[in-house]
């Protein structure tokens, strides 16, 4: 009877040990990319893989969200190009006012050359006795989109949203006539 050569067993053991060490190194790299754990507190392998899967899924969702936003912005840009060429009735500046009872939301769109409309809008709101809680904007192309959140102060018993709206619409109308 012939005895088998012991070297193939050693080669399999060595290969398995190398494979385990490679896997351990890869798990360690993965953990360092997705985890905020200090290196001394390495979580269990199953936790590392679960965290990696969750991270990848959240990144895929962010990518899809960004693709949607990009598509929406591209469509908006195409609409802007077509409306510019057709000269529609929509003129800048444009204002919308939402009366929410104890609050107002003012949406203002104006050209970059007409930022004074934003400042005058704030002045009118303050003159009418509302507190500007938050004002934000973003710029797309040659337009600035402003959102102004206002709180109607409790002490203002004579507050009339219609009066504020009328003054703001008048401001915007006068500004658009000066274009």
mmCIF file of C-alpha atoms in Angstrom:
data_model
loop_
_atom_site.group_PDB
_atom_site.id
_atom_site.type_symbol
_atom_site.label_atom_id
_atom_site.label_comp_id
_atom_site.label_asym_id
_atom_site.label_seq_id
_atom_site.Cartn_x
_atom_site.Cartn_y
_atom_site.Cartn_z
ATOM 1 C CA UNK A 1 0.000 0.000 0.000
ATOM 2 C CA UNK A 2 1.318 3.436 -0.913
ATOM 3 C CA UNK A 3 1.249 6.347 1.468
ATOM 4 C CA UNK A 4 -0.001 9.662 0.118
ATOM 5 C CA UNK A 5 2.357 12.578 -0.032
ATOM 6 C CA UNK A 6 1.861 14.931 2.982
ATOM 7 C CA UNK A 7 2.709 18.047 0.960
ATOM 8 C CA UNK A 8 -0.774 18.407 -0.668
ATOM 9 C CA UNK A 9 -2.339 18.583 2.827
ATOM 10 C CA UNK A 10 0.124 21.284 3.794
ATOM 11 C CA UNK A 11 -0.622 23.176 0.617
ATOM 12 C CA UNK A 12 -4.381 23.078 1.340
ATOM 13 C CA UNK A 13 -3.851 24.187 4.915
ATOM 14 C CA UNK A 14 -1.548 26.980 3.821
ATOM 15 C CA UNK A 15 -3.956 28.071 1.084
ATOM 16 C CA UNK A 16 -6.852 28.128 3.566
ATOM 17 C CA UNK A 17 -4.819 30.137 6.056
ATOM 18 C CA UNK A 18 -3.887 32.645 3.340
ATOM 19 C CA UNK A 19 -7.546 32.879 2.265
ATOM 20 C CA UNK A 20 -8.689 33.520 5.867
ATOM 21 C CA UNK A 21 -6.028 36.186 6.342
ATOM 22 C CA UNK A 22 -7.073 37.867 3.084
ATOM 23 C CA UNK A 23 -10.732 37.808 4.148
ATOM 24 C CA UNK A 24 -9.838 39.213 7.559
ATOM 25 C CA UNK A 25 -7.886 42.034 5.900
ATOM 26 C CA UNK A 26 -10.777 42.781 3.521
ATOM 27 C CA UNK A 27 -13.309 42.860 6.401
ATOM 28 C CA UNK A 28 -10.997 45.199 8.268
ATOM 29 C CA UNK A 29 -10.799 47.539 5.242
ATOM 30 C CA UNK A 30 -14.573 47.413 4.827
ATOM 31 C CA UNK A 31 -15.077 48.185 8.511
ATOM 32 C CA UNK A 32 -12.708 51.150 8.333
ATOM 33 C CA UNK A 33 -14.652 52.604 5.370
ATOM 34 C CA UNK A 34 -18.136 52.397 6.876
ATOM 35 C CA UNK A 35 -17.649 52.444 10.583
ATOM 36 C CA UNK A 36 -16.980 55.096 13.173
ATOM 37 C CA UNK A 37 -15.852 52.511 15.703
ATOM 38 C CA UNK A 38 -12.365 52.832 17.138
ATOM 39 C CA UNK A 39 -10.075 50.099 15.836
ATOM 40 C CA UNK A 40 -9.913 48.499 19.308
ATOM 41 C CA UNK A 41 -13.661 47.908 19.323
ATOM 42 C CA UNK A 42 -14.116 46.020 16.057
ATOM 43 C CA UNK A 43 -17.741 44.876 15.803
ATOM 44 C CA UNK A 44 -18.682 41.324 14.984
ATOM 45 C CA UNK A 45 -18.335 40.273 11.368
ATOM 46 C CA UNK A 46 -22.096 39.976 10.870
ATOM 47 C CA UNK A 47 -22.568 43.521 12.216
ATOM 48 C CA UNK A 48 -19.875 44.802 9.857
ATOM 49 C CA UNK A 49 -21.571 43.201 6.867
ATOM 50 C CA UNK A 50 -25.001 44.488 7.919
ATOM 51 C CA UNK A 51 -23.632 47.996 8.357
ATOM 52 C CA UNK A 52 -21.940 47.795 4.953
ATOM 53 C CA UNK A 53 -25.182 46.648 3.310
ATOM 54 C CA UNK A 54 -27.132 49.499 4.946
ATOM 55 C CA UNK A 55 -24.501 52.022 3.903
ATOM 56 C CA UNK A 56 -24.517 50.825 0.298
ATOM 57 C CA UNK A 57 -28.314 50.916 0.214
ATOM 58 C CA UNK A 58 -28.392 54.483 1.592
ATOM 59 C CA UNK A 59 -25.804 55.568 -0.983
ATOM 60 C CA UNK A 60 -27.897 54.017 -3.773
ATOM 61 C CA UNK A 61 -30.952 55.925 -2.515
ATOM 62 C CA UNK A 62 -28.954 59.169 -2.439
ATOM 63 C CA UNK A 63 -27.767 58.566 -5.996
ATOM 64 C CA UNK A 64 -31.333 57.924 -7.180
ATOM 65 C CA UNK A 65 -32.518 61.066 -5.372
ATOM 66 C CA UNK A 66 -29.759 63.130 -6.964
ATOM 67 C CA UNK A 67 -30.544 61.687 -10.406
ATOM 68 C CA UNK A 68 -34.171 62.728 -9.908
ATOM 69 C CA UNK A 69 -33.162 66.230 -8.846
ATOM 70 C CA UNK A 70 -30.794 66.498 -11.805
ATOM 71 C CA UNK A 71 -33.541 65.396 -14.190
ATOM 72 C CA UNK A 72 -35.990 67.864 -12.639
ATOM 73 C CA UNK A 73 -33.476 70.703 -12.910
ATOM 74 C CA UNK A 74 -32.726 69.811 -16.537
ATOM 75 C CA UNK A 75 -36.461 69.793 -17.312
ATOM 76 C CA UNK A 76 -36.881 73.139 -15.548
ATOM 77 C CA UNK A 77 -34.007 74.559 -17.558
ATOM 78 C CA UNK A 78 -35.642 73.314 -20.791
ATOM 79 C CA UNK A 79 -38.930 74.916 -19.733
ATOM 80 C CA UNK A 80 -37.090 78.162 -18.984
ATOM 81 C CA UNK A 81 -35.485 78.103 -22.437
ATOM 82 C CA UNK A 82 -38.819 77.490 -24.150
ATOM 83 C CA UNK A 83 -40.637 80.173 -22.143
ATOM 84 C CA UNK A 84 -37.866 82.669 -22.830
ATOM 85 C CA UNK A 85 -38.203 82.065 -26.541
ATOM 86 C CA UNK A 86 -42.016 82.199 -26.470
ATOM 87 C CA UNK A 87 -42.204 85.317 -24.233
ATOM 88 C CA UNK A 88 -45.027 84.008 -22.067
ATOM 89 C CA UNK A 89 -47.068 86.127 -19.654
ATOM 90 C CA UNK A 90 -44.919 85.019 -16.688
ATOM 91 C CA UNK A 91 -42.750 87.996 -15.867
ATOM 92 C CA UNK A 92 -40.222 88.608 -13.179
ATOM 93 C CA UNK A 93 -40.476 89.400 -10.384
ATOM 94 C CA UNK A 94 -43.201 86.975 -9.373
ATOM 95 C CA UNK A 95 -44.685 86.553 -5.885
ATOM 96 C CA UNK A 96 -46.965 84.057 -4.174
ATOM 97 C CA UNK A 97 -48.314 84.488 -0.648
ATOM 98 C CA UNK A 98 -49.689 81.675 1.477
ATOM 99 C CA UNK A 99 -51.744 82.698 4.507
ATOM 100 C CA UNK A 100 -51.498 79.946 7.128
ATOM 101 C CA UNK A 101 -53.471 81.698 9.860
ATOM 102 C CA UNK A 102 -50.757 82.476 12.376
ATOM 103 C CA UNK A 103 -48.046 82.465 9.715
ATOM 104 C CA UNK A 104 -47.305 83.617 6.191
ATOM 105 C CA UNK A 105 -45.087 82.039 3.577
ATOM 106 C CA UNK A 106 -43.923 84.316 0.798
ATOM 107 C CA UNK A 107 -42.396 82.839 -2.358
ATOM 108 C CA UNK A 108 -40.568 85.417 -4.453
ATOM 109 C CA UNK A 109 -38.858 84.866 -7.787
ATOM 110 C CA UNK A 110 -36.840 87.713 -9.213
ATOM 111 C CA UNK A 111 -33.978 88.319 -11.574
ATOM 112 C CA UNK A 112 -30.526 88.723 -10.137
ATOM 113 C CA UNK A 113 -30.604 92.404 -11.123
ATOM 114 C CA UNK A 114 -33.750 92.995 -9.037
ATOM 115 C CA UNK A 115 -32.714 91.842 -5.566
ATOM 116 C CA UNK A 116 -34.083 95.115 -4.170
ATOM 117 C CA UNK A 117 -37.540 93.528 -4.441
ATOM 118 C CA UNK A 118 -36.511 90.997 -1.789
ATOM 119 C CA UNK A 119 -35.321 93.716 0.577
ATOM 120 C CA UNK A 120 -38.468 95.787 0.065
ATOM 121 C CA UNK A 121 -40.575 92.688 0.659
ATOM 122 C CA UNK A 122 -38.897 92.207 4.038
ATOM 123 C CA UNK A 123 -39.491 95.870 4.900
ATOM 124 C CA UNK A 124 -43.189 95.648 4.035
ATOM 125 C CA UNK A 125 -43.603 92.489 6.101
ATOM 126 C CA UNK A 126 -41.974 94.128 9.118
ATOM 127 C CA UNK A 127 -44.022 97.299 8.673
ATOM 128 C CA UNK A 128 -47.176 95.187 8.695
ATOM 129 C CA UNK A 129 -46.258 93.638 12.036
ATOM 130 C CA UNK A 130 -45.049 90.183 11.100
ATOM 131 C CA UNK A 131 -41.843 88.618 12.321
ATOM 132 C CA UNK A 132 -39.584 87.160 9.642
ATOM 133 C CA UNK A 133 -38.579 83.816 11.109
ATOM 134 C CA UNK A 134 -36.577 82.449 8.216
ATOM 135 C CA UNK A 135 -35.576 83.609 4.758
ATOM 136 C CA UNK A 136 -33.745 81.396 2.301
ATOM 137 C CA UNK A 137 -32.945 81.480 -1.382
ATOM 138 C CA UNK A 138 -31.275 79.638 -4.185
ATOM 139 C CA UNK A 139 -30.114 80.798 -7.583
ATOM 140 C CA UNK A 140 -30.786 78.967 -10.806
ATOM 141 C CA UNK A 141 -29.512 80.567 -13.957
ATOM 142 C CA UNK A 142 -30.369 84.258 -13.842
ATOM 143 C CA UNK A 143 -33.201 83.887 -11.300
ATOM 144 C CA UNK A 144 -33.226 83.991 -7.519
ATOM 145 C CA UNK A 145 -35.905 81.966 -5.713
ATOM 146 C CA UNK A 146 -36.664 83.325 -2.222
ATOM 147 C CA UNK A 147 -38.758 81.682 0.481
ATOM 148 C CA UNK A 148 -39.708 83.847 3.460
ATOM 149 C CA UNK A 149 -41.375 82.292 6.517
ATOM 150 C CA UNK A 150 -43.169 84.785 8.750
ATOM 151 C CA UNK A 151 -44.958 84.607 12.089
ATOM 152 C CA UNK A 152 -47.901 86.861 12.776
ATOM 153 C CA UNK A 153 -47.338 88.361 16.197
ATOM 154 C CA UNK A 154 -50.096 87.722 18.755
ATOM 155 C CA UNK A 155 -50.296 91.403 19.696
ATOM 156 C CA UNK A 156 -51.408 92.359 16.184
ATOM 157 C CA UNK A 157 -55.215 92.213 16.494
ATOM 158 C CA UNK A 158 -55.662 94.421 13.429
ATOM 159 C CA UNK A 159 -53.473 92.270 11.156
ATOM 160 C CA UNK A 160 -54.953 91.719 7.714
ATOM 161 C CA UNK A 161 -53.299 89.245 5.371
ATOM 162 C CA UNK A 162 -55.191 90.785 2.454
ATOM 163 C CA UNK A 163 -53.591 94.184 3.117
ATOM 164 C CA UNK A 164 -50.110 92.637 3.226
ATOM 165 C CA UNK A 165 -50.790 90.689 0.033
ATOM 166 C CA UNK A 166 -52.028 93.815 -1.708
ATOM 167 C CA UNK A 167 -48.909 95.785 -0.771
ATOM 168 C CA UNK A 168 -46.596 92.954 -1.880
ATOM 169 C CA UNK A 169 -48.417 92.426 -5.182
ATOM 170 C CA UNK A 170 -48.265 96.194 -5.795
ATOM 171 C CA UNK A 171 -44.496 96.175 -5.118
ATOM 172 C CA UNK A 172 -43.961 93.313 -7.564
ATOM 173 C CA UNK A 173 -46.240 94.869 -10.198
ATOM 174 C CA UNK A 174 -44.424 98.220 -10.005
ATOM 175 C CA UNK A 175 -41.058 96.473 -10.177
ATOM 176 C CA UNK A 176 -42.050 94.428 -13.225
ATOM 177 C CA UNK A 177 -43.257 97.566 -14.994
ATOM 178 C CA UNK A 178 -39.827 99.103 -14.483
ATOM 179 C CA UNK A 179 -38.191 96.226 -16.382
#
